[in-house]
Short mmCIF file of N, CA and C in Angstrom, two decimals:
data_model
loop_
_atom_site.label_atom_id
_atom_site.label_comp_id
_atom_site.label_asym_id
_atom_site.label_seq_id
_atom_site.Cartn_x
_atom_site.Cartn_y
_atom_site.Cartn_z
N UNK L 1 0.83 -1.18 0.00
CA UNK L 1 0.00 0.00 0.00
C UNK L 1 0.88 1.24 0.00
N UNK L 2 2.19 1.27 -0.87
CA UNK L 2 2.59 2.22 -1.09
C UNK L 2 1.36 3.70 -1.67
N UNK L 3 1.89 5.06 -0.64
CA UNK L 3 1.31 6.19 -1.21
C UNK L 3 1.13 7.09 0.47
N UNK L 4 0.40 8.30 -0.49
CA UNK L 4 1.08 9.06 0.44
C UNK L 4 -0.64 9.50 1.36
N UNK L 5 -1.88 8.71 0.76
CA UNK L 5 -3.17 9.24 0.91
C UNK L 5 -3.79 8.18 1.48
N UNK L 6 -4.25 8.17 2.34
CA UNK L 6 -5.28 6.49 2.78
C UNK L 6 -6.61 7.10 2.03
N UNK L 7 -7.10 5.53 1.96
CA UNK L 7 -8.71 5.82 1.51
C UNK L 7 -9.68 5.87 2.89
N UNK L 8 -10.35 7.00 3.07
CA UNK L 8 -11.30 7.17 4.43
C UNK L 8 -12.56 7.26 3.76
N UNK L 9 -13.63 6.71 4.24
CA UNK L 9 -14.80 7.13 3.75
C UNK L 9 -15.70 8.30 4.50
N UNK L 10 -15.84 9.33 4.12
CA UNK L 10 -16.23 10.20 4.96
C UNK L 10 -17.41 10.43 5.24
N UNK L 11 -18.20 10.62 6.49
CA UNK L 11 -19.58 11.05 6.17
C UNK L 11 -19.84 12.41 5.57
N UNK L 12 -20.84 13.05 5.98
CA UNK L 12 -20.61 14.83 5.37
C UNK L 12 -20.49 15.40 6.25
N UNK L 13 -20.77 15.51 7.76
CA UNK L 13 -20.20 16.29 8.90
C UNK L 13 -18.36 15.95 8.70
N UNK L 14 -17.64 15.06 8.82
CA UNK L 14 -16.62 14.70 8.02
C UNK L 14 -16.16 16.04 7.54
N UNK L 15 -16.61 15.64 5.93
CA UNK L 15 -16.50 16.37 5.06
C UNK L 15 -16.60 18.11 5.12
N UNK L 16 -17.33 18.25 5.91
CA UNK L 16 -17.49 19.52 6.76
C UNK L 16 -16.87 20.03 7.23
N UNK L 17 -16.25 19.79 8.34
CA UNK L 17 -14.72 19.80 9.35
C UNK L 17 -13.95 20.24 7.97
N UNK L 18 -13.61 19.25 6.89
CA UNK L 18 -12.40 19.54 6.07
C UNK L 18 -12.57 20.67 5.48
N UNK L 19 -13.77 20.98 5.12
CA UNK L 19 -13.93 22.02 4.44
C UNK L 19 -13.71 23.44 5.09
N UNK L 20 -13.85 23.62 6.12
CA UNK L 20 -13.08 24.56 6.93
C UNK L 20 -11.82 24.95 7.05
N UNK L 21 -11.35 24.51 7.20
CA UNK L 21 -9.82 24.77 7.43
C UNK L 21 -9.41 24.58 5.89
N UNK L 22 -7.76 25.04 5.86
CA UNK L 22 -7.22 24.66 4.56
C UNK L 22 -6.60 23.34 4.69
N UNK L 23 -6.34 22.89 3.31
CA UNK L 23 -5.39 21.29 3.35
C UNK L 23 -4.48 21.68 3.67
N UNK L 24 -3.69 20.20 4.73
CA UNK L 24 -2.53 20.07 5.33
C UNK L 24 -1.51 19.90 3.78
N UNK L 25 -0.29 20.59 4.34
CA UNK L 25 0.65 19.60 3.14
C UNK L 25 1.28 18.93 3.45
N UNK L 26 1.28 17.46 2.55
CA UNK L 26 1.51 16.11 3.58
C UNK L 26 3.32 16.05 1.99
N UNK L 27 4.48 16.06 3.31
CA UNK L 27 5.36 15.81 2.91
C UNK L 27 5.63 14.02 3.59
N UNK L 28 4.71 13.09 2.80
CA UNK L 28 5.30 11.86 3.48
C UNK L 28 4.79 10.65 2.75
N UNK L 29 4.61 9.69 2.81
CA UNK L 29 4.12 8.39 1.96
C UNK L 29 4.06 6.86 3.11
N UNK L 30 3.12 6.15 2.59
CA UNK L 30 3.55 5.02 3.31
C UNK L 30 4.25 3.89 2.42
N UNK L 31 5.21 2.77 2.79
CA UNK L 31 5.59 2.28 2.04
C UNK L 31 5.72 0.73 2.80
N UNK L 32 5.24 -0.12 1.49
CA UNK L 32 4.85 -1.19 2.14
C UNK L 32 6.50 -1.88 3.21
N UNK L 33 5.41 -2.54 3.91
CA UNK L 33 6.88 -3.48 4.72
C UNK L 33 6.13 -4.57 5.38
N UNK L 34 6.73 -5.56 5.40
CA UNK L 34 5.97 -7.26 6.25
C UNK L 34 5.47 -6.72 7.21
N UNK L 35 4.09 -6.80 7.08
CA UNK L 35 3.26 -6.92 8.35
C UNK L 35 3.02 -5.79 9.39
N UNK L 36 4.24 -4.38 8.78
CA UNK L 36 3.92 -3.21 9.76
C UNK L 36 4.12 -2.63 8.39
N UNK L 37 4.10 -0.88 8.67
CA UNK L 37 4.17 0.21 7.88
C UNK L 37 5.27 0.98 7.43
N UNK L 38 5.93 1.39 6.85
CA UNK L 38 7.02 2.20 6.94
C UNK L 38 6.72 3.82 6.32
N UNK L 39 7.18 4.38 7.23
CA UNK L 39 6.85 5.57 7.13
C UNK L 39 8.13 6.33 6.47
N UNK L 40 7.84 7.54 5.79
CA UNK L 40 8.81 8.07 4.70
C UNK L 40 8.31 9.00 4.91
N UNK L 41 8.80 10.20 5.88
CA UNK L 41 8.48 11.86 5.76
C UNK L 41 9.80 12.55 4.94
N UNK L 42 9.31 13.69 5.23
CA UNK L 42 10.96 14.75 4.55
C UNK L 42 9.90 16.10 4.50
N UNK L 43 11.44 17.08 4.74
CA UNK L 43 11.07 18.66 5.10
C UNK L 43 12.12 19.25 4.14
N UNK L 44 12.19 20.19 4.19
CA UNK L 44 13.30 21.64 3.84
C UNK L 44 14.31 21.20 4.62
N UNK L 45 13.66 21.30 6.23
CA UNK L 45 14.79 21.15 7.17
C UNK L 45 14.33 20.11 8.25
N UNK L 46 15.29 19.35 9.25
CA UNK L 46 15.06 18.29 9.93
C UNK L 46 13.73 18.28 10.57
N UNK L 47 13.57 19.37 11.57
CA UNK L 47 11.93 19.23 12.30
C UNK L 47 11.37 19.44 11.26
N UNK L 48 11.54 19.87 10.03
CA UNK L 48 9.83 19.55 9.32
C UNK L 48 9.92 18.17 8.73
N UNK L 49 10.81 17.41 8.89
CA UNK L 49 11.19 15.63 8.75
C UNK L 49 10.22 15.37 9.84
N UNK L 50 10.99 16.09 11.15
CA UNK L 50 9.88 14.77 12.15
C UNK L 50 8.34 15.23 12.32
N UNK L 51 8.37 16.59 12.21
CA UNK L 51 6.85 17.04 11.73
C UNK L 51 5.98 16.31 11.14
N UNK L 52 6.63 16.02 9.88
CA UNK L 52 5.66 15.52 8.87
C UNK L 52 5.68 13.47 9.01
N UNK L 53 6.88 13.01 9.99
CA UNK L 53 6.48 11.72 10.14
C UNK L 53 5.72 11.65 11.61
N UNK L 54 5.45 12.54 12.25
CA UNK L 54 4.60 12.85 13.28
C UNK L 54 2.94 12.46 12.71
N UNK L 55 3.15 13.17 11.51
CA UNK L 55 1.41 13.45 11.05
C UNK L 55 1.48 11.94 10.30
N UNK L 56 2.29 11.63 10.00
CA UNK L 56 1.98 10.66 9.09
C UNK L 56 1.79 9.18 9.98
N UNK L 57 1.66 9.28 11.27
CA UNK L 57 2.02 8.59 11.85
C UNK L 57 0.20 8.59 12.63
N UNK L 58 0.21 9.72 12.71
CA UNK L 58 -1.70 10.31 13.20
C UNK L 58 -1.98 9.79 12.10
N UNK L 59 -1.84 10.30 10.53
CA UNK L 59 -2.64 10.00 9.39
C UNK L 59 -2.78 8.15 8.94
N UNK L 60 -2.43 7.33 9.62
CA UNK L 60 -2.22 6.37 9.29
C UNK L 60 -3.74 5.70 10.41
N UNK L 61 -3.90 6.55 11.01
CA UNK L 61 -5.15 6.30 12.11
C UNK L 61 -6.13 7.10 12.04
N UNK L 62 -6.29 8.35 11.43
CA UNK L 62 -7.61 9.08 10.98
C UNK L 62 -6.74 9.76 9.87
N UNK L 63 -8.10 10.76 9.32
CA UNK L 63 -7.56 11.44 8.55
C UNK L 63 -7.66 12.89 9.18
N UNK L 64 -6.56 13.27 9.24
CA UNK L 64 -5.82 14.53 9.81
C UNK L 64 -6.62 15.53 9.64
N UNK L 65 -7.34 15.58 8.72
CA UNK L 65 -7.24 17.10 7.76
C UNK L 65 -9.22 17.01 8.52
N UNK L 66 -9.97 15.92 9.04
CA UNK L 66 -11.35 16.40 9.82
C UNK L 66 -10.98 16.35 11.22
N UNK L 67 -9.57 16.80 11.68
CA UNK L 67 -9.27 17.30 13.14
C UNK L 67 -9.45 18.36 13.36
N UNK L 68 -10.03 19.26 14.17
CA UNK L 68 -10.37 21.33 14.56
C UNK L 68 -8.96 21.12 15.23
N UNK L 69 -8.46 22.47 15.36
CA UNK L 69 -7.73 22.86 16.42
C UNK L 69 -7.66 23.23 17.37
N UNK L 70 -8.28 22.84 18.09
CA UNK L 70 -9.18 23.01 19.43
C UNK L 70 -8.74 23.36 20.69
N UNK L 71 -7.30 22.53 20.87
CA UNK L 71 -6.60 22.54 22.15
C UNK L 71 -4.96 22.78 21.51
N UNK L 72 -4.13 22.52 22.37
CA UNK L 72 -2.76 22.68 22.25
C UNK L 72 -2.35 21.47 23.05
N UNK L 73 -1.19 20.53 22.75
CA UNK L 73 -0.33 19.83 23.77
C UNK L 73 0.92 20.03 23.76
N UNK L 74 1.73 19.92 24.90
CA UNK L 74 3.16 19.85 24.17
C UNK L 74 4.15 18.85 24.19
N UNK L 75 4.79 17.85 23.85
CA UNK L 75 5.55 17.19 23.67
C UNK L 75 6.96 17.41 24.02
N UNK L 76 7.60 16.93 24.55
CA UNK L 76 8.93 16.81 24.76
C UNK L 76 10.06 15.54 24.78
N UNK L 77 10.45 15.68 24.10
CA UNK L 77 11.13 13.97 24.35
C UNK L 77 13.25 13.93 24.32
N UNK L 78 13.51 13.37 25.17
CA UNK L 78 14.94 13.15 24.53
C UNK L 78 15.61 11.82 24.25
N UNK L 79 17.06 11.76 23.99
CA UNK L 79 17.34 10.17 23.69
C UNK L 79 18.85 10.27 24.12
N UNK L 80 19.74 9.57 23.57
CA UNK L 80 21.25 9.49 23.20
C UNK L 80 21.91 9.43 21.93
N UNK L 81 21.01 9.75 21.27
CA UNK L 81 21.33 10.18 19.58
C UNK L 81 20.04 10.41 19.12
N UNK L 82 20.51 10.45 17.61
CA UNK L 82 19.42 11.30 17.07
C UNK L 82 18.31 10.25 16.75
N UNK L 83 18.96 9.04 16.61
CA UNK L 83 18.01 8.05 16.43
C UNK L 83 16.64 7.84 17.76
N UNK L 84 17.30 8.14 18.60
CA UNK L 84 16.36 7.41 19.91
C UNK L 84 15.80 8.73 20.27
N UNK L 85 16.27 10.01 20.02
CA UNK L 85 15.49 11.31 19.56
C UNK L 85 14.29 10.60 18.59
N UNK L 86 14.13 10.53 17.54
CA UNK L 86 13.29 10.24 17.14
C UNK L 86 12.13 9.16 17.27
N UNK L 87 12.93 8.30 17.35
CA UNK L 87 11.58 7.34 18.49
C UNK L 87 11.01 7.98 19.76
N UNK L 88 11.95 8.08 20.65
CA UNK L 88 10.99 9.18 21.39
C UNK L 88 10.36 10.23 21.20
N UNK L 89 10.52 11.10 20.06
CA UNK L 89 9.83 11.92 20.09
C UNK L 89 8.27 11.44 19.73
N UNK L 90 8.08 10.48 18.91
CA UNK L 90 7.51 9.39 17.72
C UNK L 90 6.19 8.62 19.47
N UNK L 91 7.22 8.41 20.01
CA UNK L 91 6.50 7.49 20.82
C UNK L 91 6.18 8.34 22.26
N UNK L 92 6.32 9.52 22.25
CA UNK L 92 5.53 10.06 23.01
C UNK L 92 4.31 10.95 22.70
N UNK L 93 4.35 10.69 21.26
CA UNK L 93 3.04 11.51 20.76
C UNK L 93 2.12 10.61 20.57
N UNK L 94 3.08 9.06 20.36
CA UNK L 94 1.85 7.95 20.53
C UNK L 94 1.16 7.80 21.56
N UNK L 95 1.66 8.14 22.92
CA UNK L 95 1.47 8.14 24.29
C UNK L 95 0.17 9.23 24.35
N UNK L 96 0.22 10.09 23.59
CA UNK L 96 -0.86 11.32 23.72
C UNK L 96 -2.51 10.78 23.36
N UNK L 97 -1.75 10.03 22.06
CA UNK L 97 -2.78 9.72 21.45
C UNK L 97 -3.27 8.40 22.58
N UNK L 98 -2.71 7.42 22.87
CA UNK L 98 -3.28 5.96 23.29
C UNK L 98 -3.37 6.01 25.26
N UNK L 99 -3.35 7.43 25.71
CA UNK L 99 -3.58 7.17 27.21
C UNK L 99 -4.58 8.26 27.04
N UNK L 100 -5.21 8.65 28.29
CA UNK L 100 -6.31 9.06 28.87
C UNK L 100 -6.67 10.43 27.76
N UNK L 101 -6.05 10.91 27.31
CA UNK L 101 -6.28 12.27 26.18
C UNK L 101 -6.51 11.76 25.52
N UNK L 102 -6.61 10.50 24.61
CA UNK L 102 -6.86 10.43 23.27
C UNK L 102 -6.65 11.58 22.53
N UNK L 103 -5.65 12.15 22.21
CA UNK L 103 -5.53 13.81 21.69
C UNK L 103 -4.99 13.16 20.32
N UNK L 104 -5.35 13.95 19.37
CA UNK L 104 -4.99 13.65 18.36
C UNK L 104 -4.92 14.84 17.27
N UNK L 105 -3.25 15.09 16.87
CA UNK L 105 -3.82 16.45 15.86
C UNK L 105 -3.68 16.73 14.77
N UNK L 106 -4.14 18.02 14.28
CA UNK L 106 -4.24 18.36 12.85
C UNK L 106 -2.80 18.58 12.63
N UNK L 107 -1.99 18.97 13.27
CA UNK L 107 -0.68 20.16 12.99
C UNK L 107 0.50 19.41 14.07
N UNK L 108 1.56 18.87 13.76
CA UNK L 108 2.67 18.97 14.72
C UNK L 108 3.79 19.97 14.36
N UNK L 109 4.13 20.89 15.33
CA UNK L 109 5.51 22.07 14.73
C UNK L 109 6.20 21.71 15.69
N UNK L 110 7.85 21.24 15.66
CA UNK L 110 9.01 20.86 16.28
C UNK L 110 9.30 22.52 16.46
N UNK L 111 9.48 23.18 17.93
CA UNK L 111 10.01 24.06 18.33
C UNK L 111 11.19 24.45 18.25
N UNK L 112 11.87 23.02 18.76
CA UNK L 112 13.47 22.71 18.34
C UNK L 112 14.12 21.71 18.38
N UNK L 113 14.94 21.01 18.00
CA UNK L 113 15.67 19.80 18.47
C UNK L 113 17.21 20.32 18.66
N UNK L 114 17.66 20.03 19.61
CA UNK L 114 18.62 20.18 20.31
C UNK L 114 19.37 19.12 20.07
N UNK L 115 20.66 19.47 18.90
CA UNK L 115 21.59 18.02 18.34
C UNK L 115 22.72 17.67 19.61
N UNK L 116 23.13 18.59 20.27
CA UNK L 116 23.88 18.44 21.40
C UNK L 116 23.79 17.16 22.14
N UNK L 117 22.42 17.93 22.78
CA UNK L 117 21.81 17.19 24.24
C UNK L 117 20.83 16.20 23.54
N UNK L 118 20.10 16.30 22.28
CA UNK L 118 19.83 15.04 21.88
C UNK L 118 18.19 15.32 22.80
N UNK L 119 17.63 16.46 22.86
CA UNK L 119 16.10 16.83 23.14
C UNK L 119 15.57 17.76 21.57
N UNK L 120 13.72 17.47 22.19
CA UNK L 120 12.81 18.09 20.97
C UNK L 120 12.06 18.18 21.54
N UNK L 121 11.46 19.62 21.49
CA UNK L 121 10.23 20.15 22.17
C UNK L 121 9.04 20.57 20.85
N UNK L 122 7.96 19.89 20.98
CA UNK L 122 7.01 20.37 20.04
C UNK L 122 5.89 20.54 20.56
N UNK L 123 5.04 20.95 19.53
CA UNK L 123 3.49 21.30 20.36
C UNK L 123 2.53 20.99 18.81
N UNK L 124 1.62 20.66 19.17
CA UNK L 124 0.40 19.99 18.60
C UNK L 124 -0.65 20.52 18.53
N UNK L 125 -1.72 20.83 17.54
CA UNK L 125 -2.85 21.73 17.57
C UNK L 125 -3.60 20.85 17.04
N UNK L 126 -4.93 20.07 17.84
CA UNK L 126 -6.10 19.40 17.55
C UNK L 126 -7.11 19.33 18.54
N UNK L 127 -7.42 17.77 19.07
CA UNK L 127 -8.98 17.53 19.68
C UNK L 127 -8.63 16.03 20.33
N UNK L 128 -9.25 15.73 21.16
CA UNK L 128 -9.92 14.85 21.58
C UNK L 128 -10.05 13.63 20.30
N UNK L 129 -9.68 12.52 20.23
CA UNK L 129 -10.32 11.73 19.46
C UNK L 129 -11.75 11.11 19.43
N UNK L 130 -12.56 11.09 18.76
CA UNK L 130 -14.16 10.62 18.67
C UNK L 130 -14.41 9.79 17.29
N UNK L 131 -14.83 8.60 17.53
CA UNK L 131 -15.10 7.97 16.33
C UNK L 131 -16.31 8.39 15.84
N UNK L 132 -17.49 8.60 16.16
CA UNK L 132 -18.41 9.95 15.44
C UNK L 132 -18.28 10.60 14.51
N UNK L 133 -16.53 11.38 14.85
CA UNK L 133 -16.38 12.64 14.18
C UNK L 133 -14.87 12.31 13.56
N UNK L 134 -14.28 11.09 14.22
CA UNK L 134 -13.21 11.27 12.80
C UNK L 134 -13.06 9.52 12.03
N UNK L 135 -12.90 8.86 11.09
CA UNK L 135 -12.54 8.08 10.44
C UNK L 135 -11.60 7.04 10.96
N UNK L 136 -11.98 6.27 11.37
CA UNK L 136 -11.30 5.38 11.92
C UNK L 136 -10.00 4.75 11.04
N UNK L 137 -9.30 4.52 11.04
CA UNK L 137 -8.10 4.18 10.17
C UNK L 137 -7.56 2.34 10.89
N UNK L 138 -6.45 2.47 11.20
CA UNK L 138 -5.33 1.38 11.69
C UNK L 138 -4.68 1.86 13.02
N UNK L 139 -5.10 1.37 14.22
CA UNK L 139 -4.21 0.97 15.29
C UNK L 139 -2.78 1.06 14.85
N UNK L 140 -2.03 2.17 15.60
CA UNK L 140 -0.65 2.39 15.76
C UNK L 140 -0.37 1.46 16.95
N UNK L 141 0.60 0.34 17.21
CA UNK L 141 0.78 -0.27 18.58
C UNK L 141 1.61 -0.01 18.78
N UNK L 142 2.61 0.53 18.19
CA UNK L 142 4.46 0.99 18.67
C UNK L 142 4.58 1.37 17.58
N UNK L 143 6.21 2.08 18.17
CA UNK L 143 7.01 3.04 16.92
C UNK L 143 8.09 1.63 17.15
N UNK L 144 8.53 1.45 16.11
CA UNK L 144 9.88 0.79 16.33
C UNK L 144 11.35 1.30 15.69
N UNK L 145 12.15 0.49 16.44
CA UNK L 145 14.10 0.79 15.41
C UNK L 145 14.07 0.51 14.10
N UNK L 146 13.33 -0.68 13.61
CA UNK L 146 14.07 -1.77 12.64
C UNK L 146 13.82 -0.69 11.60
N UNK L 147 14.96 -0.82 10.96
CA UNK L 147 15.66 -0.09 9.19
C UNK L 147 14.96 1.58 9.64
N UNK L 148 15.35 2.09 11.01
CA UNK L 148 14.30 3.39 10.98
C UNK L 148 16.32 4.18 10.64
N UNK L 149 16.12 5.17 9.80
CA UNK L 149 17.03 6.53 9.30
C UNK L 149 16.46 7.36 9.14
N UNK L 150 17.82 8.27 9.28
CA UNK L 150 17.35 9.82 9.41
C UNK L 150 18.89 10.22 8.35
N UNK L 151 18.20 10.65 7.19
CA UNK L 151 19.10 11.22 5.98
C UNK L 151 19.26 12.33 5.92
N UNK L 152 20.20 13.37 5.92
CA UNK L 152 20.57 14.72 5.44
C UNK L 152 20.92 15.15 4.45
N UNK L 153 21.80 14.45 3.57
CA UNK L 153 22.44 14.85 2.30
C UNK L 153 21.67 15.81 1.40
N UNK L 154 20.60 15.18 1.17
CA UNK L 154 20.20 16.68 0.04
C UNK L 154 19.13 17.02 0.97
N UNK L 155 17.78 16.62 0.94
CA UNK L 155 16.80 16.82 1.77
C UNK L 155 16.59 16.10 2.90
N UNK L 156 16.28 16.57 3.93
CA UNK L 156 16.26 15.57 5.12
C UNK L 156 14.80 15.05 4.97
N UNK L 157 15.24 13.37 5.43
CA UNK L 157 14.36 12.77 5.37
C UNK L 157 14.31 11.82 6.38
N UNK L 158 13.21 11.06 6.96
CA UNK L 158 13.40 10.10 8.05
C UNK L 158 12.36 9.22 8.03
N UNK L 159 12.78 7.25 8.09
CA UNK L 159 12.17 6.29 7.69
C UNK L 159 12.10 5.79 9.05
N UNK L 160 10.84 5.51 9.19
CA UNK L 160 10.13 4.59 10.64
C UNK L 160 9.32 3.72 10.67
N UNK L 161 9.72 2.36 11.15
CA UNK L 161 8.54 1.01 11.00
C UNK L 161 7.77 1.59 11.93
N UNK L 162 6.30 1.28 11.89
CA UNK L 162 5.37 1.23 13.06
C UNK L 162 4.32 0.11 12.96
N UNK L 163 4.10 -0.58 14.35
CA UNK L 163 4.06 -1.71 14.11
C UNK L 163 2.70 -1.56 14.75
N UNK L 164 1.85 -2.07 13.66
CA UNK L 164 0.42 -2.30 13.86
C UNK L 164 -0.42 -2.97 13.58
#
């Protein structure tokens, strides 16, 4: 199921929500892999890499774009490289979404990542999850390591199994 769009069937309240706001721009794709997903974002610059495998990571479980912006959260995560930076950052937004907030959002913006110390502070603009009001997609159950990179050379880009 390589691509960068799931098929959702929408009702028209759905359809409604989207029509409000403007479209997200989705810098990302899914690309097939045994039995989990692999995720393929890329930015200009690194946080709009993990930005956009942030959303793609929500978009793989609703569709993003009938989320309001309703609330704010903020995220923070660190590691011991840039790799475990990114799973954590990855797997504490899963944490947002799969404990008592069910929060789930339209928008992730990386504030900063800190290559030093190996921290990333972001913040999130959406809602509450409701199956009512958004499209049910695929259960995220973990972020995982296996074949996950983070490329710089021309455009930064960053590949993540998630296993669902």
């Amino acid at each position: 199921m390589a691509g960068g769009e799931r098929d959702y069937s929408l009702t028209e309240e759905q359809k409604a929500v989207k029509a409000k706001y403007p479209p997200l721009t989705r810098k990302y794709e899914y690309l097939d892999h045994t039995a989990d997903v692999q995720l393929h974002a890329w930015g200009d610059t690194l946080e709009e890499a993990f930005e956009q495998c942030a959303m793609a990571m929500f978009g793989y479980m609703t569709d993003t774009e009938t989320v309001e912006p309703l609330d704010t959260v903020e995220v923070e995560a660190e590691g011991h490289d840039m790799l475990s930076l990114l799973f954590h950052f990855l797997d504490e937004w899963l944490y947002k979404f799969s404990a008592n907030e069910f929060f789930i959002p339209r928008e992730v913006k990386v504030l900063y990542i800190d290559r030093m110390q190996f921290k990333i502070r972001s913040i999130g603009w959406g809602e509450e999850f409701s199956l009512p009001k958004h499209p049910q997609g695929t259960e995220v159950k973990a972020i995982t390591y296996s074949a996950m990179q983070i490329c710089e050379e021309e455009k930064p880009e960053v590949f993540v199994i998630i296993d669902i």
